[in-house]
């Protein structure tokens, strides 16, 4: 049960300060004792009271005036030690904080440092039963899997190699473009060998305090020794393994990074003898790594994990598409053929985008149409259905794209046309998509000239139908790409009869830049004339093709107006001279309503869609 609490002494005798002042002036207060803010006293009748002074400066004057006895309580004296401590407290606090961080630094750099020291390894450990990835989950890199198969055998049965005096590589360097599966391959090695897997990034070693990174390397190898045989995987090793010294290598003067690299070199091939520990590192910049790191005895083997070919893409797609319900019309081979230059990560993203499109349309399974649309979105950008155009502008775009398709179909060695659309995508008002029948790793002179002719097909179609004065800026990107192809043929690839097999270009593909090779004005004029000759020859060839197929041009443009997008089967019928009937419900005429300016390029990405490794505008064939 709860009851009322008894009031304390102060609560019984505490009075209001205003009453206290009134009592003084009435002469009923006999004496007071002042203890700081607290005022104790007695009345003339002997009754005690307590009140609190609200910083009244006239209180003493009133007490003296009315003859009240005044007592002041003596304050307790603080000891000398207490006074010193209070005065030095801020400085002592700063010293304590400095000592705390200094001890953490010393503990980290010394390698002992306790469990919470800065020098403890940040590597994440996956035990054998936590690694659920094997070689069956890694597709499209068969050569790379063969190169690392020995490591799996050694981790499973080291005596097999020791019996014949063989030594397994201490380190394996996985080199390749981003998204090709280097990390997945490293985990698959550990999964197949059934050994622990330490994973860390190169940037995790580097700290602002000198010596911390080296301590983390030591601690990581100490932990690995306790669990040997095991695998240490260092992702993006170029963050710590760059060449030492020299301003041009990105390493000059970075003592912390260099000490970390030195410690890594010692641990991989020093006196410690880290038997049973295999270091696997991944990078896409092997050219910047220190030579001491790449020598035999450290990273003995360099495994290239490149972009998959058509067979590899098919295998990768099979792995990822098993995770989604698919319709019977899904063709993995067509998808693989239509994704040249895609990495494994991009193919996984393609399947995921297809599943998202299917779910958005309330489908229970993923169809080939969903995957095609997902691929088109990744290659060319999302459709701009909100960008509404006039019928006249759509018709000009239709003639432009039809010109690309017809010329590309009639020139030799050109990739087959796959799809033509006047639906705006990304920065383009229309697209003409060509897909190679197989992976190609080089291009002949005929193929390059055919691409130049195909690029001019859109501009020529506009000129033939609307007149030269009505040609728009839509072919600006086509002209740029065709000119770059012609210039590379003349200056870099030795495909000019007049100049022969000599390199007149620079690293950027031109010949008049800051790093251009020295040449006379006469030679520069010869180069310009040769480039002009290549352009004129292929422009005239494209013009003759379109003049000979003017009816096909009209039919294809009309089909694009009716359907907006036509596929390869419809295109083939049109090229044979047939007409394509419009759909049952014709689309309504559309009025212009766009925020883009008239200077917008009409099809920045329309043709040709090439393998990313074959982009002749950027990379050498």
Coordinates of C-alpha atoms in Angstrom, one line a residue:
X1 CA 0.0 0.0 0.0
X2 CA 1.1 3.5 -0.7
X3 CA 0.7 6.3 1.9
X4 CA 1.6 10.0 2.3
X5 CA 5.3 10.8 2.9
X6 CA 6.2 12.7 6.0
X7 CA 7.4 16.3 5.3
X8 CA 11.1 17.1 6.0
X9 CA 12.4 19.7 8.3
X10 CA 13.0 22.2 5.6
X11 CA 9.6 21.7 4.1
X12 CA 8.0 22.4 7.5
X13 CA 9.8 25.7 8.1
X14 CA 10.4 27.1 4.6
X15 CA 8.7 30.5 4.1
X16 CA 8.4 32.8 1.1
X17 CA 11.1 35.3 0.6
X18 CA 8.5 38.1 0.4
X19 CA 7.2 37.0 3.8
X20 CA 10.8 37.0 5.1
X21 CA 11.4 40.6 4.0
X22 CA 8.0 41.7 5.5
X23 CA 9.0 40.1 8.8
X24 CA 12.3 42.0 8.8
X25 CA 10.6 45.3 8.3
X26 CA 8.0 44.4 11.0
X27 CA 10.9 43.8 13.5
X28 CA 9.9 40.2 14.3
X29 CA 13.2 38.6 13.0
X30 CA 15.8 38.2 15.7
X31 CA 18.8 36.6 13.9
X32 CA 19.8 35.0 10.5
X33 CA 22.5 32.6 9.4
X34 CA 23.5 33.0 5.7
X35 CA 24.8 29.8 4.0
X36 CA 25.3 30.8 0.4
X37 CA 21.8 31.1 -1.1
X38 CA 20.1 29.5 2.0
X39 CA 19.1 31.8 4.8
X40 CA 18.2 30.3 8.2
X41 CA 16.9 32.2 11.1
X42 CA 14.7 32.7 14.2
X43 CA 11.8 34.9 14.9
X44 CA 11.5 36.9 18.2
X45 CA 9.1 34.2 19.5
X46 CA 11.8 31.6 18.8
X47 CA 10.2 30.0 15.8
X48 CA 12.8 28.9 13.2
X49 CA 12.4 29.5 9.5
X50 CA 14.3 28.8 6.2
X51 CA 14.2 30.8 3.0
X52 CA 16.4 31.3 -0.1
X53 CA 18.0 34.6 -1.3
X54 CA 17.3 35.3 -5.0
X55 CA 20.5 37.3 -5.3
X56 CA 19.0 40.3 -3.4
X57 CA 21.9 42.9 -3.0
X58 CA 20.0 45.0 -0.5
X59 CA 19.3 42.1 2.0
X60 CA 22.3 42.9 4.3
X61 CA 21.4 46.6 4.4
X62 CA 17.8 45.7 5.5
X63 CA 19.1 43.4 8.1
X64 CA 21.5 46.0 9.6
X65 CA 18.8 48.7 9.4
X66 CA 16.3 46.7 11.5
X67 CA 18.8 45.4 14.0
X68 CA 18.9 41.7 13.0
X69 CA 21.9 39.7 14.1
X70 CA 23.8 38.3 11.1
X71 CA 25.9 35.1 11.0
X72 CA 27.7 33.8 7.9
X73 CA 28.5 30.1 7.7
X74 CA 32.3 29.4 7.1
X75 CA 32.7 27.6 3.7
X76 CA 34.5 24.3 3.6
X77 CA 38.1 24.7 2.4
X78 CA 39.1 22.5 -0.5
X79 CA 42.4 20.6 -0.3
X80 CA 45.3 21.7 -2.3
X81 CA 45.2 18.5 -4.3
X82 CA 41.6 19.1 -5.2
X83 CA 42.3 22.6 -6.3
X84 CA 45.1 21.5 -8.5
X85 CA 43.0 18.7 -10.1
X86 CA 40.2 21.1 -10.9
X87 CA 42.5 23.7 -12.5
X88 CA 44.3 21.1 -14.5
X89 CA 41.3 18.9 -15.4
X90 CA 40.9 20.2 -19.1
X91 CA 44.6 19.7 -19.8
X92 CA 44.6 16.2 -18.2
X93 CA 41.6 15.3 -20.3
X94 CA 43.4 16.3 -23.5
X95 CA 46.5 14.3 -22.5
X96 CA 44.3 11.2 -21.8
X97 CA 42.7 11.4 -25.2
X98 CA 46.1 11.8 -26.9
X99 CA 47.6 8.8 -24.9
X100 CA 44.5 6.7 -25.9
X101 CA 45.0 7.2 -29.6
X102 CA 48.8 6.9 -29.3
X103 CA 48.4 3.5 -27.6
X104 CA 46.0 2.4 -30.3
X105 CA 48.5 3.5 -33.0
X106 CA 51.4 1.8 -31.2
X107 CA 49.4 -1.3 -30.7
X108 CA 48.4 -1.4 -34.3
X109 CA 51.8 -0.7 -35.7
X110 CA 53.4 -3.2 -33.3
X111 CA 51.1 -6.0 -34.4
X112 CA 50.2 -7.0 -30.8
X113 CA 47.7 -4.2 -30.1
X114 CA 45.0 -6.3 -28.6
X115 CA 41.9 -7.6 -30.2
X116 CA 40.6 -4.1 -30.9
X117 CA 43.9 -2.7 -32.2
X118 CA 44.1 -0.8 -35.4
X119 CA 46.6 -3.3 -36.8
X120 CA 44.2 -6.2 -36.7
X121 CA 43.3 -7.7 -40.0
X122 CA 40.0 -6.8 -41.5
X123 CA 39.8 -9.9 -43.7
X124 CA 36.4 -11.6 -43.6
X125 CA 36.6 -15.3 -43.0
X126 CA 34.3 -17.8 -44.7
X127 CA 34.5 -21.3 -43.3
X128 CA 34.2 -24.4 -45.5
X129 CA 30.5 -24.8 -44.9
X130 CA 29.8 -21.2 -45.6
X131 CA 31.2 -21.3 -49.2
X132 CA 28.3 -22.5 -51.4
X133 CA 30.0 -21.7 -54.7
X134 CA 31.7 -24.2 -57.0
X135 CA 33.0 -24.4 -60.5
X136 CA 29.5 -25.3 -61.7
X137 CA 28.4 -21.8 -60.7
X138 CA 31.1 -20.1 -62.8
X139 CA 30.5 -20.2 -66.5
X140 CA 32.1 -18.6 -69.6
X141 CA 35.7 -18.8 -68.2
X142 CA 36.7 -22.3 -69.0
X143 CA 40.4 -21.5 -69.7
X144 CA 40.7 -19.6 -66.4
X145 CA 39.1 -22.6 -64.6
X146 CA 41.7 -24.9 -66.2
X147 CA 44.5 -22.7 -65.0
X148 CA 43.4 -22.8 -61.4
X149 CA 42.4 -26.5 -61.3
X150 CA 45.9 -27.4 -60.0
X151 CA 45.4 -25.2 -57.0
X152 CA 42.2 -27.1 -56.1
X153 CA 44.0 -30.5 -56.5
X154 CA 46.9 -29.3 -54.3
X155 CA 44.7 -28.0 -51.5
X156 CA 42.8 -31.4 -51.5
X157 CA 46.0 -33.6 -51.7
X158 CA 49.3 -31.7 -51.2
X159 CA 51.3 -35.0 -51.1
X160 CA 50.5 -35.7 -54.7
X161 CA 52.6 -32.7 -55.8
X162 CA 55.2 -33.0 -53.0
X163 CA 56.0 -36.6 -54.1
X164 CA 57.3 -35.5 -57.5
X165 CA 59.0 -32.4 -56.1
X166 CA 56.5 -29.9 -57.4
X167 CA 55.6 -26.7 -55.7
X168 CA 52.2 -25.1 -56.0
X169 CA 52.2 -21.4 -56.9
X170 CA 52.2 -19.1 -53.8
X171 CA 50.0 -16.6 -55.6
X172 CA 47.6 -16.4 -58.5
X173 CA 46.8 -13.0 -60.1
X174 CA 43.4 -12.8 -61.8
X175 CA 43.4 -10.1 -64.4
X176 CA 40.4 -9.0 -66.5
X177 CA 37.7 -6.3 -67.1
X178 CA 35.2 -5.5 -64.3
X179 CA 32.3 -7.9 -64.0
X180 CA 33.9 -10.9 -65.6
X181 CA 33.7 -13.1 -62.4
X182 CA 37.2 -12.8 -60.8
X183 CA 35.8 -12.8 -57.2
X184 CA 33.4 -15.5 -58.0
X185 CA 36.1 -17.7 -59.5
X186 CA 38.3 -17.2 -56.3
X187 CA 35.4 -18.3 -54.1
X188 CA 34.7 -21.3 -56.4
X189 CA 38.3 -22.4 -55.9
X190 CA 37.9 -22.4 -52.1
X191 CA 34.5 -24.1 -52.5
X192 CA 35.8 -26.8 -54.6
X193 CA 38.9 -27.4 -52.4
X194 CA 36.7 -27.1 -49.2
X195 CA 39.1 -24.8 -47.4
X196 CA 38.7 -21.6 -45.4
X197 CA 38.5 -18.4 -47.5
X198 CA 39.8 -15.0 -46.3
X199 CA 38.6 -12.1 -48.3
X200 CA 39.8 -8.5 -48.1
X201 CA 40.1 -5.4 -50.3
X202 CA 43.4 -3.7 -51.1
X203 CA 42.1 -0.4 -49.8
X204 CA 41.5 -2.0 -46.3
X205 CA 45.2 -2.1 -45.6
X206 CA 45.9 1.6 -46.1
X207 CA 45.4 3.9 -43.1
X208 CA 46.5 7.4 -42.2
X209 CA 48.9 6.1 -39.5
X210 CA 52.2 4.7 -40.9
X211 CA 52.7 1.0 -40.1
X212 CA 49.1 0.1 -39.6
X213 CA 48.7 -1.5 -43.1
X214 CA 51.9 -3.6 -42.6
X215 CA 50.6 -4.8 -39.2
X216 CA 47.3 -5.8 -40.8
X217 CA 49.2 -7.9 -43.4
X218 CA 51.1 -9.7 -40.7
X219 CA 48.0 -10.3 -38.7
X220 CA 46.1 -11.6 -41.7
X221 CA 48.9 -14.1 -42.5
X222 CA 49.1 -15.2 -38.8
X223 CA 45.4 -15.9 -38.8
X224 CA 45.7 -17.8 -42.1
X225 CA 48.6 -20.0 -40.7
X226 CA 46.3 -21.2 -38.0
X227 CA 43.7 -22.4 -40.6
X228 CA 46.1 -23.6 -43.3
X229 CA 45.5 -24.9 -45.9
X230 CA 43.4 -21.9 -46.9
X231 CA 43.0 -19.2 -49.5
X232 CA 43.6 -15.4 -49.0
X233 CA 41.7 -13.3 -51.6
X234 CA 42.8 -9.7 -52.1
X235 CA 40.4 -7.7 -54.3
X236 CA 41.6 -4.7 -56.2
X237 CA 45.2 -5.3 -55.2
X238 CA 46.4 -2.3 -57.3
X239 CA 45.2 -0.1 -54.4
X240 CA 48.2 -1.3 -52.4
X241 CA 50.4 -3.0 -54.9
X242 CA 51.3 -0.1 -57.3
X243 CA 54.9 0.5 -58.3
X244 CA 57.1 2.0 -55.7
X245 CA 58.8 5.3 -56.2
X246 CA 58.6 7.7 -59.2
X247 CA 56.0 10.4 -59.7
X248 CA 54.5 8.7 -62.7
X249 CA 53.5 5.5 -61.1
X250 CA 51.1 7.0 -58.5
X251 CA 53.2 5.9 -55.6
X252 CA 55.9 8.5 -55.0
X253 CA 56.3 9.3 -51.3
X254 CA 53.4 7.3 -49.9
X255 CA 55.3 5.7 -47.0
X256 CA 52.3 3.9 -45.6
X257 CA 51.3 2.2 -48.8
X258 CA 55.0 1.3 -49.6
X259 CA 55.5 -0.3 -46.1
X260 CA 52.3 -2.3 -46.6
X261 CA 53.5 -3.5 -50.0
X262 CA 56.9 -4.4 -48.5
X263 CA 55.3 -6.4 -45.8
X264 CA 53.1 -8.2 -48.3
X265 CA 56.2 -9.1 -50.4
X266 CA 57.9 -10.5 -47.3
X267 CA 55.0 -12.5 -46.2
X268 CA 54.5 -14.1 -49.6
X269 CA 58.1 -15.1 -50.1
X270 CA 60.1 -14.6 -46.9
X271 CA 61.7 -16.6 -44.2
X272 CA 58.3 -17.4 -42.6
X273 CA 57.5 -20.2 -45.0
X274 CA 53.7 -19.8 -45.3
X275 CA 53.0 -23.3 -46.4
X276 CA 49.5 -24.2 -47.4
X277 CA 48.5 -20.5 -47.9
X278 CA 47.6 -19.5 -51.4
X279 CA 47.1 -15.8 -52.2
X280 CA 44.7 -15.0 -55.0
X281 CA 44.5 -11.4 -56.0
X282 CA 42.2 -9.6 -58.6
X283 CA 42.8 -6.5 -60.6
X284 CA 41.9 -4.9 -63.9
X285 CA 45.1 -2.8 -63.9
X286 CA 48.0 -5.3 -63.9
X287 CA 50.2 -2.8 -65.8
X288 CA 50.5 -0.6 -62.7
X289 CA 51.5 -3.3 -60.3
X290 CA 55.1 -3.4 -58.8
X291 CA 57.4 -5.8 -60.6
X292 CA 58.6 -7.4 -57.3
X293 CA 55.0 -8.4 -56.7
X294 CA 54.7 -10.2 -60.1
X295 CA 57.9 -12.1 -60.0
X296 CA 57.9 -15.9 -59.7
X297 CA 57.8 -17.0 -56.0
X298 CA 55.1 -14.5 -55.2
X299 CA 52.4 -14.2 -57.9
X300 CA 53.7 -17.1 -60.0
X301 CA 50.7 -17.3 -62.3
X302 CA 48.7 -14.7 -64.1
X303 CA 45.2 -15.9 -65.2
X304 CA 43.3 -13.7 -67.6
X305 CA 39.5 -13.7 -67.0
X306 CA 38.3 -11.9 -70.1
X307 CA 34.9 -11.1 -71.6
X308 CA 33.1 -14.3 -72.6
X309 CA 32.6 -15.4 -76.3
X310 CA 29.2 -16.5 -77.6
X311 CA 29.6 -20.0 -76.1
X312 CA 30.6 -18.5 -72.8
X313 CA 27.7 -16.1 -72.8
X314 CA 25.3 -18.9 -73.5
X315 CA 26.7 -20.9 -70.5
X316 CA 26.4 -17.8 -68.2
X317 CA 22.9 -17.1 -69.3
X318 CA 21.9 -20.7 -68.6
X319 CA 23.3 -20.3 -65.0
X320 CA 21.3 -17.1 -64.3
X321 CA 18.1 -17.9 -66.1
X322 CA 17.6 -21.0 -64.0
X323 CA 16.6 -18.7 -61.2
X324 CA 13.6 -17.3 -63.0
X325 CA 10.5 -19.0 -64.5
X326 CA 10.8 -18.8 -68.2
X327 CA 8.5 -19.3 -71.2
X328 CA 9.0 -21.9 -73.9
X329 CA 9.9 -19.2 -76.5
X330 CA 13.1 -18.2 -74.6
X331 CA 16.1 -18.9 -76.8
X332 CA 19.4 -18.7 -74.8
X333 CA 21.4 -18.9 -78.0
X334 CA 19.7 -15.9 -79.6
X335 CA 20.2 -14.0 -76.4
X336 CA 23.9 -14.9 -76.4
X337 CA 24.3 -13.9 -80.0
X338 CA 22.6 -10.6 -79.3
X339 CA 24.8 -9.6 -76.4
X340 CA 28.4 -9.3 -77.8
X341 CA 30.8 -7.8 -75.4
X342 CA 28.6 -8.3 -72.3
X343 CA 30.4 -9.4 -69.2
X344 CA 29.0 -12.0 -66.7
X345 CA 27.7 -9.2 -64.4
X346 CA 26.0 -7.5 -67.3
X347 CA 24.3 -10.8 -68.4
X348 CA 23.1 -11.4 -64.9
X349 CA 21.7 -7.9 -64.9
X350 CA 20.0 -8.6 -68.3
X351 CA 18.1 -11.6 -66.8
X352 CA 17.2 -9.6 -63.8
X353 CA 15.9 -6.7 -65.9
X354 CA 13.8 -9.1 -67.9
X355 CA 12.3 -10.5 -64.7
X356 CA 11.5 -7.0 -63.5
X357 CA 9.8 -6.1 -66.8
X358 CA 7.7 -9.3 -66.6
X359 CA 6.7 -8.6 -63.0
X360 CA 5.8 -5.0 -64.0
X361 CA 3.4 -6.4 -66.6
X362 CA 1.9 -8.8 -64.1
X363 CA 3.3 -11.9 -65.8
X364 CA 4.0 -15.1 -64.0
X365 CA 6.8 -16.2 -66.4
X366 CA 9.6 -14.4 -68.3
X367 CA 9.2 -14.4 -72.1
X368 CA 11.7 -13.8 -74.9
X369 CA 10.0 -10.5 -75.5
X370 CA 10.8 -9.4 -71.9
X371 CA 14.5 -10.4 -72.3
X372 CA 14.7 -8.6 -75.7
X373 CA 13.3 -5.4 -74.3
X374 CA 15.7 -5.7 -71.3
X375 CA 18.6 -6.1 -73.7
X376 CA 17.5 -3.1 -75.8
X377 CA 17.2 -1.0 -72.7
X378 CA 20.7 -1.9 -71.6
X379 CA 22.2 -1.3 -75.0
X380 CA 20.2 1.7 -76.2
X381 CA 18.5 3.2 -73.1
X382 CA 14.9 3.2 -72.0
X383 CA 12.0 4.0 -74.4
X384 CA 10.8 7.6 -74.2
X385 CA 7.1 7.1 -74.7
X386 CA 6.4 10.5 -73.2
X387 CA 8.3 12.2 -76.0
X388 CA 5.5 12.7 -78.5
X389 CA 6.4 13.9 -82.1
X390 CA 4.6 15.1 -85.1
X391 CA 3.8 12.7 -87.9
X392 CA 6.1 14.6 -90.3
X393 CA 9.1 14.2 -87.9
X394 CA 8.3 10.5 -87.4
X395 CA 8.2 10.0 -91.1
X396 CA 11.6 11.6 -91.6
X397 CA 13.0 9.5 -88.8
X398 CA 11.5 6.4 -90.5
X399 CA 13.2 7.2 -93.8
X400 CA 16.5 7.8 -91.9
X401 CA 16.5 4.5 -90.1
X402 CA 15.3 2.6 -93.3
X403 CA 18.2 4.1 -95.1
X404 CA 20.6 2.6 -92.6
X405 CA 19.0 -0.8 -92.8
X406 CA 18.9 -1.0 -96.6
X407 CA 22.5 0.1 -97.1
X408 CA 23.7 -2.2 -94.4
X409 CA 21.9 -5.1 -96.0
X410 CA 23.5 -4.6 -99.5
X411 CA 27.1 -3.9 -98.6
X412 CA 29.5 -6.8 -98.2
X413 CA 30.6 -8.2 -94.8
X414 CA 28.1 -6.0 -92.9
X415 CA 26.4 -7.5 -89.8
X416 CA 22.8 -8.5 -90.4
X417 CA 20.1 -6.0 -89.5
X418 CA 18.2 -7.2 -86.4
X419 CA 15.7 -4.5 -85.6
X420 CA 14.6 -1.1 -86.8
X421 CA 12.6 1.3 -84.6
X422 CA 11.4 4.9 -84.6
X423 CA 10.7 4.8 -80.9
X424 CA 13.0 7.4 -79.1
X425 CA 15.5 5.8 -76.8
X426 CA 18.2 7.5 -74.7
X427 CA 19.6 10.4 -76.8
X428 CA 18.4 8.9 -80.1
X429 CA 15.1 9.5 -82.0
X430 CA 15.4 6.1 -83.7
X431 CA 17.6 3.1 -83.8
X432 CA 18.8 0.5 -86.4
X433 CA 20.3 -2.5 -84.6
X434 CA 22.7 -4.8 -86.3
X435 CA 23.8 -8.1 -84.6
X436 CA 26.9 -10.0 -85.6
X437 CA 26.4 -13.7 -86.5
X438 CA 29.5 -14.6 -84.6
X439 CA 32.1 -13.0 -82.4
X440 CA 34.7 -11.1 -84.5
X441 CA 38.1 -10.0 -83.2
X442 CA 39.4 -8.1 -86.2
X443 CA 37.9 -6.3 -89.2
X444 CA 38.9 -6.3 -92.9
X445 CA 39.0 -3.2 -95.1
X446 CA 35.8 -4.3 -96.9
X447 CA 34.0 -4.6 -93.5
X448 CA 35.2 -1.2 -92.4
X449 CA 34.2 0.5 -95.6
X450 CA 30.8 -1.2 -95.4
X451 CA 30.3 0.2 -92.0
X452 CA 31.1 3.7 -93.3
X453 CA 28.5 3.2 -96.1
X454 CA 25.9 2.1 -93.7
X455 CA 26.5 5.0 -91.4
X456 CA 25.8 7.4 -94.3
X457 CA 22.6 5.6 -95.2
X458 CA 20.4 7.7 -93.0
X459 CA 21.6 11.1 -94.2
X460 CA 21.4 10.0 -97.9
X461 CA 17.8 8.8 -97.4
X462 CA 16.8 12.2 -96.0
X463 CA 18.5 13.9 -99.0
X464 CA 16.8 11.7 -101.6
X465 CA 13.3 12.1 -100.2
X466 CA 13.3 15.7 -98.9
X467 CA 16.1 17.3 -100.9
X468 CA 19.6 18.4 -99.8
X469 CA 18.4 21.6 -98.2
X470 CA 16.0 19.6 -95.9
X471 CA 18.7 17.3 -94.4
X472 CA 18.7 17.6 -90.6
X473 CA 21.3 17.4 -87.9
X474 CA 20.2 13.9 -87.0
X475 CA 23.2 12.3 -88.8
X476 CA 25.8 14.3 -86.7
X477 CA 26.9 11.2 -84.8
X478 CA 26.9 9.1 -88.0
X479 CA 29.2 11.5 -89.7
X480 CA 31.5 11.7 -86.6
X481 CA 31.8 7.9 -86.4
X482 CA 32.3 7.4 -90.2
X483 CA 35.0 10.1 -90.2
X484 CA 36.8 8.5 -87.3
X485 CA 36.7 5.1 -89.0
X486 CA 38.1 6.5 -92.2
X487 CA 40.9 8.4 -90.4
X488 CA 41.8 5.3 -88.4
X489 CA 42.0 3.2 -91.6
X490 CA 44.4 5.8 -93.1
X491 CA 46.6 6.7 -90.1
X492 CA 46.6 3.7 -87.7
X493 CA 45.6 0.5 -89.5
X494 CA 47.6 0.8 -92.7
X495 CA 44.6 0.3 -95.0
X496 CA 45.6 3.2 -97.4
X497 CA 47.2 2.2 -100.7
X498 CA 48.9 5.6 -100.9
X499 CA 50.4 5.7 -97.3
X500 CA 50.9 2.0 -96.8
X501 CA 51.3 0.2 -93.5
X502 CA 52.6 3.1 -91.4
X503 CA 51.3 4.6 -88.1
X504 CA 50.6 8.4 -88.3
X505 CA 48.2 8.6 -85.4
X506 CA 48.6 9.2 -81.7
X507 CA 47.1 7.6 -78.6
X508 CA 43.8 9.3 -79.1
X509 CA 43.4 8.1 -82.7
X510 CA 44.1 11.5 -84.4
X511 CA 47.1 13.0 -85.9
X512 CA 47.1 16.7 -85.0
X513 CA 46.9 16.4 -81.2
X514 CA 49.4 17.5 -78.6
X515 CA 51.1 14.1 -78.7
X516 CA 50.9 13.7 -82.4
X517 CA 53.8 12.1 -84.3
X518 CA 55.9 14.7 -86.1
X519 CA 55.0 15.1 -89.8
X520 CA 55.3 17.7 -92.5
X521 CA 52.4 19.8 -93.8
X522 CA 52.5 17.9 -97.1
X523 CA 52.0 14.6 -95.3
X524 CA 49.1 16.0 -93.3
X525 CA 47.5 17.1 -96.6
X526 CA 48.0 13.7 -98.1
X527 CA 46.3 12.2 -95.0
X528 CA 43.4 14.6 -95.4
X529 CA 43.0 13.7 -99.1
X530 CA 43.1 10.0 -98.3
X531 CA 40.4 10.3 -95.6
X532 CA 38.3 12.4 -98.0
X533 CA 38.7 9.7 -100.7
X534 CA 37.5 6.9 -98.4
X535 CA 34.5 9.0 -97.3
X536 CA 33.5 10.0 -100.8
X537 CA 33.8 6.5 -102.2
X538 CA 31.6 5.0 -99.6
X539 CA 29.1 7.9 -99.6
X540 CA 28.6 7.4 -103.4
X541 CA 28.2 3.7 -103.0
X542 CA 25.5 4.1 -100.3
X543 CA 23.7 6.7 -102.5
X544 CA 23.6 4.3 -105.5
X545 CA 22.2 1.5 -103.3
X546 CA 19.4 3.7 -102.1
X547 CA 18.5 5.0 -105.5
X548 CA 18.3 1.4 -106.8
X549 CA 16.1 0.4 -103.9
X550 CA 13.9 3.5 -103.6
X551 CA 10.7 1.5 -103.5
X552 CA 12.0 -0.6 -100.7
X553 CA 12.9 2.6 -98.9
X554 CA 9.3 3.9 -99.2
X555 CA 7.8 0.5 -98.1
X556 CA 10.1 0.3 -95.1
X557 CA 9.4 3.8 -94.0
X558 CA 5.6 3.1 -94.2
X559 CA 6.0 -0.1 -92.2
X560 CA 7.8 1.8 -89.5
X561 CA 5.0 4.4 -89.4
X562 CA 2.5 1.6 -89.0
X563 CA 4.4 -0.6 -86.5
X564 CA 7.0 1.7 -84.9
X565 CA 9.4 -1.2 -84.6
X566 CA 10.0 -4.0 -87.2
X567 CA 12.0 -7.1 -86.6
X568 CA 14.4 -9.1 -88.8
X569 CA 11.6 -11.2 -90.4
X570 CA 9.6 -8.1 -91.5
X571 CA 12.8 -6.5 -92.7
X572 CA 13.7 -9.5 -94.8
X573 CA 10.2 -9.4 -96.4
X574 CA 10.5 -5.7 -97.2
X575 CA 14.0 -6.2 -98.7
X576 CA 12.4 -8.8 -101.0
X577 CA 10.0 -6.2 -102.4
X578 CA 7.0 -7.1 -100.3
X579 CA 4.8 -4.7 -98.4
X580 CA 3.9 -5.2 -94.7
X581 CA 0.2 -4.8 -93.8
X582 CA -0.5 -2.4 -91.0
X583 CA -1.7 -3.7 -87.6
X584 CA -5.4 -4.1 -87.0
X585 CA -5.6 -1.0 -84.9
X586 CA -3.5 1.8 -86.4
X587 CA -1.7 4.1 -84.0
X588 CA -3.2 7.6 -83.6
X589 CA -1.5 10.6 -85.3
X590 CA 0.7 12.3 -82.7
X591 CA 1.3 16.0 -82.2
X592 CA 4.7 17.4 -81.2
X593 CA 5.3 17.8 -77.5
X594 CA 8.9 17.6 -76.6
X595 CA 11.3 19.6 -74.4
X596 CA 14.3 18.7 -76.5
X597 CA 15.8 21.3 -78.7
X598 CA 15.9 21.0 -82.5
X599 CA 19.7 20.6 -82.4
X600 CA 19.3 17.2 -80.7
X601 CA 21.0 14.4 -82.6
X602 CA 18.5 12.2 -84.4
X603 CA 20.1 8.9 -83.6
X604 CA 23.2 9.1 -81.6
X605 CA 23.4 5.3 -81.1
X606 CA 21.6 3.9 -84.1
X607 CA 24.2 1.8 -86.0
X608 CA 26.0 -0.4 -85.8
X609 CA 25.7 -2.1 -82.4
X610 CA 29.1 -3.7 -82.2
X611 CA 30.9 -5.9 -79.7
X612 CA 32.2 -3.7 -76.9
X613 CA 35.7 -5.0 -77.6
X614 CA 35.2 -4.2 -81.3
X615 CA 34.2 -0.5 -81.0
X616 CA 36.3 0.7 -83.8
X617 CA 35.9 4.3 -82.8
X618 CA 37.6 3.8 -79.5
X619 CA 39.8 0.7 -79.7
X620 CA 42.2 -0.6 -82.3
X621 CA 41.1 -3.5 -84.4

